[in-house]
């Protein structure tokens, strides 16, 4: 597990670099935090750090957005906030995305917890009273939390 503090939401570049380093080759990244914690803002910076030039936005209504970086790598960004029945995600072919070998950034994964692969990086964001973010990174292997 790794923890670090980001004093301002607009200053996420170093945070994004730390997350990329921590994640290594892991393709599934699960973002958790309250509404307004900055999950999409962080994903936007991660995309920028990884060479994505497309406009990054929350796929709240479409459930998934696809981005491509300058190297031709594909990234999938999911937002399951509005999912009421977890089985809805099969309509978009969720398993094909998750097992595509491409990075998948997932917001509100708890709405479809049974369908998240067993190995992923968990990125938890907590907002403090002055608007800073405490970021906790955990590696989950076979459904168990590791370093």
CSV table of N, CA, C and O in Angstrom, one decimal, residues 55-136:
chain,number,residue,atom,x,y,z
A,55,UNK,N,-10.0,14.5,-25.7
A,55,UNK,CA,-10.6,15.2,-24.6
A,55,UNK,C,-11.2,14.1,-23.7
A,55,UNK,O,-11.9,13.2,-24.1
A,56,UNK,N,-10.8,14.1,-22.4
A,56,UNK,CA,-11.3,13.1,-21.4
A,56,UNK,C,-12.5,13.7,-20.7
A,56,UNK,O,-12.4,14.8,-20.2
A,57,UNK,N,-13.6,12.9,-20.6
A,57,UNK,CA,-14.7,13.3,-19.9
A,57,UNK,C,-15.4,12.1,-19.3
A,57,UNK,O,-15.1,11.0,-19.7
A,58,UNK,N,-16.2,12.4,-18.3
A,58,UNK,CA,-16.9,11.3,-17.6
A,58,UNK,C,-17.9,10.6,-18.5
A,58,UNK,O,-18.8,11.3,-19.1
A,59,UNK,N,-17.9,9.3,-18.6
A,59,UNK,CA,-18.9,8.6,-19.4
A,59,UNK,C,-20.1,8.2,-18.6
A,59,UNK,O,-20.6,7.1,-18.7
A,60,UNK,N,-20.6,9.1,-17.9
A,60,UNK,CA,-21.8,8.8,-16.9
A,60,UNK,C,-23.0,8.3,-17.7
A,60,UNK,O,-23.6,7.4,-17.2
A,61,UNK,N,-23.3,8.7,-18.8
A,61,UNK,CA,-24.5,8.3,-19.5
A,61,UNK,C,-24.1,7.1,-20.5
A,61,UNK,O,-24.9,6.2,-20.7
A,62,UNK,N,-23.0,7.2,-21.2
A,62,UNK,CA,-22.6,6.2,-22.2
A,62,UNK,C,-22.0,4.9,-21.5
A,62,UNK,O,-21.8,3.9,-22.1
A,63,UNK,N,-21.6,5.1,-20.2
A,63,UNK,CA,-20.9,4.1,-19.4
A,63,UNK,C,-19.4,3.9,-19.8
A,63,UNK,O,-18.6,3.6,-18.9
A,64,UNK,N,-19.0,4.1,-21.0
A,64,UNK,CA,-17.6,3.9,-21.4
A,64,UNK,C,-17.2,4.9,-22.4
A,64,UNK,O,-18.0,5.2,-23.4
A,65,UNK,N,-16.0,5.4,-22.3
A,65,UNK,CA,-15.4,6.3,-23.3
A,65,UNK,C,-14.1,5.5,-23.7
A,65,UNK,O,-13.4,4.9,-22.8
A,66,UNK,N,-13.7,5.7,-24.9
A,66,UNK,CA,-12.4,5.1,-25.4
A,66,UNK,C,-11.5,6.2,-25.8
A,66,UNK,O,-11.9,7.2,-26.5
A,67,UNK,N,-10.3,6.1,-25.4
A,67,UNK,CA,-9.2,7.1,-25.7
A,67,UNK,C,-8.0,6.3,-26.4
A,67,UNK,O,-7.9,5.1,-26.1
A,68,UNK,N,-7.3,7.0,-27.1
A,68,UNK,CA,-6.1,6.5,-27.7
A,68,UNK,C,-4.9,7.5,-27.5
A,68,UNK,O,-5.1,8.7,-27.6
A,69,UNK,N,-3.7,6.9,-27.2
A,69,UNK,CA,-2.6,7.8,-27.0
A,69,UNK,C,-1.8,7.9,-28.3
A,69,UNK,O,-2.1,7.3,-29.3
A,70,UNK,N,-0.7,8.7,-28.2
A,70,UNK,CA,0.1,8.9,-29.4
A,70,UNK,C,0.9,7.6,-29.8
A,70,UNK,O,1.3,7.6,-31.0
A,71,UNK,N,1.0,6.6,-29.0
A,71,UNK,CA,1.6,5.3,-29.4
A,71,UNK,C,0.6,4.4,-29.9
A,71,UNK,O,1.0,3.2,-30.3
A,72,UNK,N,-0.7,4.8,-30.0
A,72,UNK,CA,-1.7,3.9,-30.5
A,72,UNK,C,-2.3,3.0,-29.4
A,72,UNK,O,-3.2,2.1,-29.7
A,73,UNK,N,-1.9,3.1,-28.2
A,73,UNK,CA,-2.5,2.3,-27.1
A,73,UNK,C,-4.0,2.8,-26.8
A,73,UNK,O,-4.2,4.0,-26.9
A,74,UNK,N,-4.8,1.9,-26.5
A,74,UNK,CA,-6.2,2.1,-26.2
A,74,UNK,C,-6.5,2.1,-24.7
A,74,UNK,O,-5.9,1.3,-24.0
A,75,UNK,N,-7.3,3.1,-24.3
A,75,UNK,CA,-7.7,3.2,-22.8
A,75,UNK,C,-9.2,3.2,-22.8
A,75,UNK,O,-9.8,3.9,-23.6
A,76,UNK,N,-9.8,2.5,-21.8
A,76,UNK,CA,-11.2,2.6,-21.6
A,76,UNK,C,-11.5,3.2,-20.3
A,76,UNK,O,-10.9,2.8,-19.3
A,77,UNK,N,-12.4,4.1,-20.3
A,77,UNK,CA,-12.8,4.9,-19.1
A,77,UNK,C,-14.3,4.6,-18.8
A,77,UNK,O,-15.2,4.9,-19.6
A,78,UNK,N,-14.6,4.0,-17.6
A,78,UNK,CA,-15.9,3.6,-17.3
A,78,UNK,C,-16.4,4.4,-16.1
A,78,UNK,O,-15.7,4.8,-15.2
A,79,UNK,N,-17.7,4.7,-16.1
A,79,UNK,CA,-18.4,5.4,-15.0
A,79,UNK,C,-19.7,4.6,-14.8
A,79,UNK,O,-20.6,4.8,-15.6
A,80,UNK,N,-19.8,3.9,-13.7
A,80,UNK,CA,-21.0,3.1,-13.4
A,80,UNK,C,-21.9,3.7,-12.4
A,80,UNK,O,-22.8,3.0,-11.9
A,81,UNK,N,-21.8,5.0,-12.2
A,81,UNK,CA,-22.6,5.7,-11.2
A,81,UNK,C,-24.1,5.5,-11.4
A,81,UNK,O,-24.9,5.3,-10.5
A,82,UNK,N,-24.6,5.5,-12.6
A,82,UNK,CA,-26.0,5.5,-12.9
A,82,UNK,C,-26.5,4.0,-13.1
A,82,UNK,O,-27.7,3.8,-13.4
A,83,UNK,N,-25.7,3.0,-13.0
A,83,UNK,CA,-26.1,1.7,-13.1
A,83,UNK,C,-27.0,1.3,-12.0
A,83,UNK,O,-26.6,1.4,-10.8
A,84,UNK,N,-28.2,0.8,-12.3
A,84,UNK,CA,-29.1,0.3,-11.2
A,84,UNK,C,-29.1,-1.2,-11.1
A,84,UNK,O,-29.2,-1.7,-10.0
A,85,UNK,N,-28.9,-1.9,-12.2
A,85,UNK,CA,-28.9,-3.3,-12.2
A,85,UNK,C,-27.5,-3.7,-12.8
A,85,UNK,O,-27.2,-3.5,-13.9
A,86,UNK,N,-26.7,-4.4,-12.0
A,86,UNK,CA,-25.3,-4.7,-12.4
A,86,UNK,C,-25.3,-5.5,-13.8
A,86,UNK,O,-24.3,-5.3,-14.5
A,87,UNK,N,-26.3,-6.2,-14.1
A,87,UNK,CA,-26.3,-7.0,-15.3
A,87,UNK,C,-26.4,-6.1,-16.5
A,87,UNK,O,-26.2,-6.6,-17.7
A,88,UNK,N,-26.8,-4.8,-16.4
A,88,UNK,CA,-26.8,-3.9,-17.5
A,88,UNK,C,-25.5,-3.8,-18.2
A,88,UNK,O,-25.5,-3.6,-19.4
A,89,UNK,N,-24.4,-4.0,-17.5
A,89,UNK,CA,-23.1,-3.9,-18.1
A,89,UNK,C,-22.8,-4.9,-19.2
A,89,UNK,O,-21.9,-4.7,-20.0
A,90,UNK,N,-23.5,-6.0,-19.2
A,90,UNK,CA,-23.3,-7.1,-20.2
A,90,UNK,C,-23.7,-6.6,-21.6
A,90,UNK,O,-23.2,-7.0,-22.6
A,91,UNK,N,-24.7,-5.6,-21.6
A,91,UNK,CA,-25.2,-5.0,-22.8
A,91,UNK,C,-24.1,-4.3,-23.6
A,91,UNK,O,-24.1,-4.2,-24.8
A,92,UNK,N,-23.1,-3.8,-22.8
A,92,UNK,CA,-22.0,-3.1,-23.5
A,92,UNK,C,-20.8,-4.0,-23.7
A,92,UNK,O,-19.7,-3.5,-24.2
A,93,UNK,N,-20.9,-5.2,-23.4
A,93,UNK,CA,-19.8,-6.2,-23.6
A,93,UNK,C,-18.6,-6.0,-22.6
A,93,UNK,O,-17.5,-6.0,-22.9
A,94,UNK,N,-19.0,-5.8,-21.3
A,94,UNK,CA,-18.0,-5.4,-20.3
A,94,UNK,C,-16.8,-6.4,-20.2
A,94,UNK,O,-15.7,-6.0,-20.1
A,95,UNK,N,-17.1,-7.7,-20.4
A,95,UNK,CA,-16.0,-8.6,-20.3
A,95,UNK,C,-14.9,-8.5,-21.4
A,95,UNK,O,-13.7,-8.6,-21.2
A,96,UNK,N,-15.4,-8.1,-22.6
A,96,UNK,CA,-14.5,-7.9,-23.7
A,96,UNK,C,-13.6,-6.7,-23.4
A,96,UNK,O,-12.4,-6.7,-23.7
A,97,UNK,N,-14.1,-5.7,-22.8
A,97,UNK,CA,-13.3,-4.5,-22.4
A,97,UNK,C,-12.3,-4.9,-21.3
A,97,UNK,O,-11.1,-4.7,-21.4
A,98,UNK,N,-12.8,-5.5,-20.2
A,98,UNK,CA,-11.9,-5.8,-19.1
A,98,UNK,C,-10.8,-6.8,-19.4
A,98,UNK,O,-9.7,-6.8,-18.8
A,99,UNK,N,-11.0,-7.7,-20.3
A,99,UNK,CA,-10.0,-8.7,-20.7
A,99,UNK,C,-9.4,-8.4,-22.1
A,99,UNK,O,-8.8,-9.3,-22.7
A,100,UNK,N,-9.4,-7.2,-22.5
A,100,UNK,CA,-8.9,-6.8,-23.8
A,100,UNK,C,-7.4,-6.6,-23.8
A,100,UNK,O,-6.7,-6.6,-24.8
A,101,UNK,N,-6.8,-6.5,-22.6
A,101,UNK,CA,-5.4,-6.2,-22.5
A,101,UNK,C,-5.1,-4.7,-22.5
A,101,UNK,O,-3.9,-4.3,-22.4
A,102,UNK,N,-6.1,-3.9,-22.6
A,102,UNK,CA,-6.0,-2.5,-22.6
A,102,UNK,C,-6.3,-2.0,-21.2
A,102,UNK,O,-7.0,-2.6,-20.4
A,103,UNK,N,-5.7,-0.8,-20.8
A,103,UNK,CA,-6.0,-0.2,-19.5
A,103,UNK,C,-7.5,0.2,-19.4
A,103,UNK,O,-8.0,0.7,-20.3
A,104,UNK,N,-8.0,-0.2,-18.3
A,104,UNK,CA,-9.4,0.1,-18.0
A,104,UNK,C,-9.5,1.0,-16.7
A,104,UNK,O,-9.0,0.5,-15.6
A,105,UNK,N,-10.0,2.2,-16.8
A,105,UNK,CA,-10.1,3.1,-15.6
A,105,UNK,C,-11.6,3.0,-15.2
A,105,UNK,O,-12.5,3.4,-16.0
A,106,UNK,N,-11.9,2.6,-14.0
A,106,UNK,CA,-13.3,2.4,-13.6
A,106,UNK,C,-13.7,3.2,-12.4
A,106,UNK,O,-13.1,3.1,-11.3
A,107,UNK,N,-14.7,4.0,-12.6
A,107,UNK,CA,-15.3,4.8,-11.5
A,107,UNK,C,-16.6,4.1,-11.1
A,107,UNK,O,-17.3,3.6,-11.9
A,108,UNK,N,-16.9,4.1,-9.8
A,108,UNK,CA,-18.1,3.5,-9.3
A,108,UNK,C,-18.1,2.0,-9.5
A,108,UNK,O,-19.2,1.4,-9.8
A,109,UNK,N,-17.0,1.3,-9.4
A,109,UNK,CA,-16.9,-0.1,-9.6
A,109,UNK,C,-17.8,-0.9,-8.6
A,109,UNK,O,-18.2,-2.0,-8.9
A,110,UNK,N,-18.0,-0.3,-7.4
A,110,UNK,CA,-18.8,-1.0,-6.4
A,110,UNK,C,-20.2,-1.3,-6.9
A,110,UNK,O,-20.9,-2.3,-6.4
A,111,UNK,N,-20.7,-0.6,-8.0
A,111,UNK,CA,-22.0,-0.9,-8.5
A,111,UNK,C,-22.0,-2.2,-9.3
A,111,UNK,O,-23.1,-2.8,-9.5
A,112,UNK,N,-20.9,-2.7,-9.7
A,112,UNK,CA,-20.8,-3.9,-10.5
A,112,UNK,C,-19.7,-4.8,-9.9
A,112,UNK,O,-19.0,-5.5,-10.7
A,113,UNK,N,-19.5,-4.8,-8.7
A,113,UNK,CA,-18.4,-5.4,-8.0
A,113,UNK,C,-18.2,-6.9,-8.4
A,113,UNK,O,-17.0,-7.3,-8.5
A,114,UNK,N,-19.2,-7.6,-8.6
A,114,UNK,CA,-19.1,-9.1,-8.9
A,114,UNK,C,-18.4,-9.3,-10.3
A,114,UNK,O,-17.9,-10.4,-10.6
A,115,UNK,N,-18.4,-8.3,-11.1
A,115,UNK,CA,-17.9,-8.4,-12.5
A,115,UNK,C,-16.5,-7.8,-12.7
A,115,UNK,O,-15.9,-7.9,-13.8
A,116,UNK,N,-15.9,-7.2,-11.6
A,116,UNK,CA,-14.6,-6.6,-11.7
A,116,UNK,C,-13.6,-7.8,-11.7
A,116,UNK,O,-13.7,-8.7,-10.8
A,117,UNK,N,-12.5,-7.8,-12.5
A,117,UNK,CA,-11.5,-8.8,-12.5
A,117,UNK,C,-10.9,-8.9,-11.1
A,117,UNK,O,-10.9,-7.9,-10.3
A,118,UNK,N,-10.3,-10.0,-10.7
A,118,UNK,CA,-9.8,-10.3,-9.4
A,118,UNK,C,-8.5,-9.5,-9.2
A,118,UNK,O,-8.0,-9.4,-8.0
A,119,UNK,N,-7.8,-9.1,-10.2
A,119,UNK,CA,-6.5,-8.4,-10.1
A,119,UNK,C,-6.7,-7.0,-10.6
A,119,UNK,O,-7.1,-6.8,-11.7
A,120,UNK,N,-6.4,-6.0,-9.7
A,120,UNK,CA,-6.5,-4.6,-10.1
A,120,UNK,C,-5.8,-3.7,-9.1
A,120,UNK,O,-5.3,-4.1,-8.1
A,121,UNK,N,-5.7,-2.5,-9.5
A,121,UNK,CA,-5.1,-1.4,-8.7
A,121,UNK,C,-6.3,-0.6,-8.1
A,121,UNK,O,-7.1,-0.2,-8.9
A,122,UNK,N,-6.3,-0.5,-6.8
A,122,UNK,CA,-7.4,0.3,-6.2
A,122,UNK,C,-6.8,1.7,-5.8
A,122,UNK,O,-5.8,1.8,-5.2
A,123,UNK,N,-7.5,2.7,-6.3
A,123,UNK,CA,-7.0,4.1,-6.1
A,123,UNK,C,-8.2,4.8,-5.3
A,123,UNK,O,-9.2,5.0,-5.9
A,124,UNK,N,-7.9,5.1,-4.0
A,124,UNK,CA,-8.9,5.6,-3.2
A,124,UNK,C,-8.6,7.1,-2.9
A,124,UNK,O,-7.5,7.4,-2.5
A,125,UNK,N,-9.6,8.0,-3.1
A,125,UNK,CA,-9.4,9.4,-2.9
A,125,UNK,C,-10.3,9.9,-1.8
A,125,UNK,O,-11.5,9.7,-1.8
A,126,UNK,N,-9.7,10.6,-0.8
A,126,UNK,CA,-10.4,11.2,0.3
A,126,UNK,C,-10.1,12.7,0.3
A,126,UNK,O,-9.0,13.1,0.1
A,127,UNK,N,-11.2,13.5,0.4
A,127,UNK,CA,-11.0,14.9,0.4
A,127,UNK,C,-11.0,15.4,1.8
A,127,UNK,O,-11.9,15.0,2.6
A,128,UNK,N,-10.0,16.2,2.2
A,128,UNK,CA,-10.0,16.7,3.6
A,128,UNK,C,-10.7,18.1,3.6
A,128,UNK,O,-11.3,18.6,2.7
A,129,UNK,N,-10.7,18.7,4.8
A,129,UNK,CA,-11.5,19.9,5.1
A,129,UNK,C,-11.0,21.1,4.3
A,129,UNK,O,-11.7,22.1,4.2
A,130,UNK,N,-9.7,21.1,3.8
A,130,UNK,CA,-9.2,22.2,3.1
A,130,UNK,C,-9.1,21.9,1.6
A,130,UNK,O,-8.5,22.7,0.8
A,131,UNK,N,-9.7,20.8,1.1
A,131,UNK,CA,-9.8,20.5,-0.3
A,131,UNK,C,-8.6,19.7,-0.8
A,131,UNK,O,-8.6,19.5,-2.1
A,132,UNK,N,-7.7,19.3,0.0
A,132,UNK,CA,-6.6,18.4,-0.4
A,132,UNK,C,-7.1,17.0,-0.6
A,132,UNK,O,-8.2,16.6,-0.1
A,133,UNK,N,-6.4,16.2,-1.2
A,133,UNK,CA,-6.7,14.8,-1.4
A,133,UNK,C,-5.7,13.8,-0.8
A,133,UNK,O,-4.5,14.0,-1.1
A,134,UNK,N,-6.1,12.9,0.0
A,134,UNK,CA,-5.3,11.8,0.4
A,134,UNK,C,-5.5,10.7,-0.5
A,134,UNK,O,-6.7,10.2,-0.7
A,135,UNK,N,-4.5,10.2,-1.2
A,135,UNK,CA,-4.6,9.2,-2.2
A,135,UNK,C,-4.0,7.9,-1.6
A,135,UNK,O,-2.9,7.9,-1.1
A,136,UNK,N,-4.7,6.8,-1.6
A,136,UNK,CA,-4.3,5.5,-1.2
A,136,UNK,C,-4.3,4.6,-2.4
A,136,UNK,O,-5.3,4.4,-3.0
